[in-house]
Short mmCIF file of C-alpha atoms in Angstrom, two decimals:
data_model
loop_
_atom_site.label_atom_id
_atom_site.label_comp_id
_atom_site.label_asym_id
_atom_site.label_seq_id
_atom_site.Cartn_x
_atom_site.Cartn_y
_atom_site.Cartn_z
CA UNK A 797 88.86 189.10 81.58
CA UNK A 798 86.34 190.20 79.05
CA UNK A 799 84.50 187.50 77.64
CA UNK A 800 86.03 184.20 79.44
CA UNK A 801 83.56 181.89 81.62
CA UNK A 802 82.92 181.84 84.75
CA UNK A 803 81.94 178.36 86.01
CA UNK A 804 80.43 178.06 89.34
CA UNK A 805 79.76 175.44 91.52
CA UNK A 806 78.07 175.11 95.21
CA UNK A 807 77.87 171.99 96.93
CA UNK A 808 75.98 171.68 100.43
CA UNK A 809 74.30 169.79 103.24
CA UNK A 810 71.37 170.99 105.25
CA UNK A 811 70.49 170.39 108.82
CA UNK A 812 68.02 173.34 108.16
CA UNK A 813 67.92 176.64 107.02
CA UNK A 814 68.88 178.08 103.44
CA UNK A 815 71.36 179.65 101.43
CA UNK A 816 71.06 182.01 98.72
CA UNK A 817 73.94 181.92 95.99
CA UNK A 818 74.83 185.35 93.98
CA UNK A 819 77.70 186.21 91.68
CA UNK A 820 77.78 190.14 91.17
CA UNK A 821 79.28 192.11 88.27
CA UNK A 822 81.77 195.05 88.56
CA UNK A 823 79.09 197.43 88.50
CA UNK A 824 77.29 195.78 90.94
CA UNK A 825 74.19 194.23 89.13
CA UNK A 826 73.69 190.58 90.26
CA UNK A 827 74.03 188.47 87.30
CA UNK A 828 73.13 185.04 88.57
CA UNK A 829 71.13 184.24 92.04
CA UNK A 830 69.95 181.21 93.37
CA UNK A 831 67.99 180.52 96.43
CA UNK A 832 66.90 177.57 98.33
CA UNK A 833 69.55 175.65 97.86
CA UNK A 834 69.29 171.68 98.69
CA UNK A 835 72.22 169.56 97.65
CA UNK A 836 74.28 171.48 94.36
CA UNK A 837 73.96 174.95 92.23
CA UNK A 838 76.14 175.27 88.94
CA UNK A 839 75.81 178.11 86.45
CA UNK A 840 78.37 179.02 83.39
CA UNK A 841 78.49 182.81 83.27
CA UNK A 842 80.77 185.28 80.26
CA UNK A 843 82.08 188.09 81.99
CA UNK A 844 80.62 190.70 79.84
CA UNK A 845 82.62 193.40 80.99
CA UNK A 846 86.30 193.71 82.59
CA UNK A 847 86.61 194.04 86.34
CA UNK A 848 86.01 192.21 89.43
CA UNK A 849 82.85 189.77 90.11
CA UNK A 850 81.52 188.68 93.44
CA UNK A 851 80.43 185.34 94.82
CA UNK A 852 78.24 185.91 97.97
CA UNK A 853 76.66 183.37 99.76
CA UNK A 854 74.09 184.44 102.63
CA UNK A 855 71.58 182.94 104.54
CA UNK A 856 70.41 181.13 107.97
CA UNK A 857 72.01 177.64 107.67
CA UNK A 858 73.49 174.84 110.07
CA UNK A 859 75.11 172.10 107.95
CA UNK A 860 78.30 172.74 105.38
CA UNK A 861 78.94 174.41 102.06
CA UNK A 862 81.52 174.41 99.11
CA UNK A 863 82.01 176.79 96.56
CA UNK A 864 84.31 176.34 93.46
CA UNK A 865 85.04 178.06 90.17
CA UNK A 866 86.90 177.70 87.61
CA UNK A 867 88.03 181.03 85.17
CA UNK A 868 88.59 179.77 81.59
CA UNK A 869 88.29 181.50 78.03
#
C-alpha cells in the first residue's frame, strides 16, 4: 500500500558465480539493485506509489539463496 516499507533481505552462499538482487516498482522502474552479492543484502524501501513490486533475483550461481520481506506501515 502507498507509503508502507518494504524490508528486504537476501541471504546466500557461493560456490561461484553471482547474483544480482532487484525490487521493481509498478511501473516498472527498478528502485533498488544490488549486484555481487557475497554473504547478505538488506534495503528498507516506501512504496511510493500503489500497485505491485517485484523481487528478481538473476544471475550465474552454484551455492544457495534466501530471500525474505517483511510489508509493514
Amino acid at each position: 500500500f502507498l507509503g508502507d516499507e518494504l524490508e528486504i533481505t537476501m541471504e546466500m552462499t557461493t560456490d561461484e558465480g553471482d547474483l544480482t538482487i532487484s525490487v521493481i516498482g509498478p511501473d516498472g522502474d527498478v528502485l533498488y539493485e544490488k549486484e555481487n552479492i557475497r554473504e547478505k543484502a538488506q534495503s528498507t524501501l516506501v512504496a511510493d506509489k500503489d500497485g505491485i513490486y517485484r523481487i528478481k533475483v538473476e544471475g550465474n550461481h552454484k551455492g544457495g539463496f534466501k530471500v525474505s520481506w517483511i510489508n509493514g506501515s
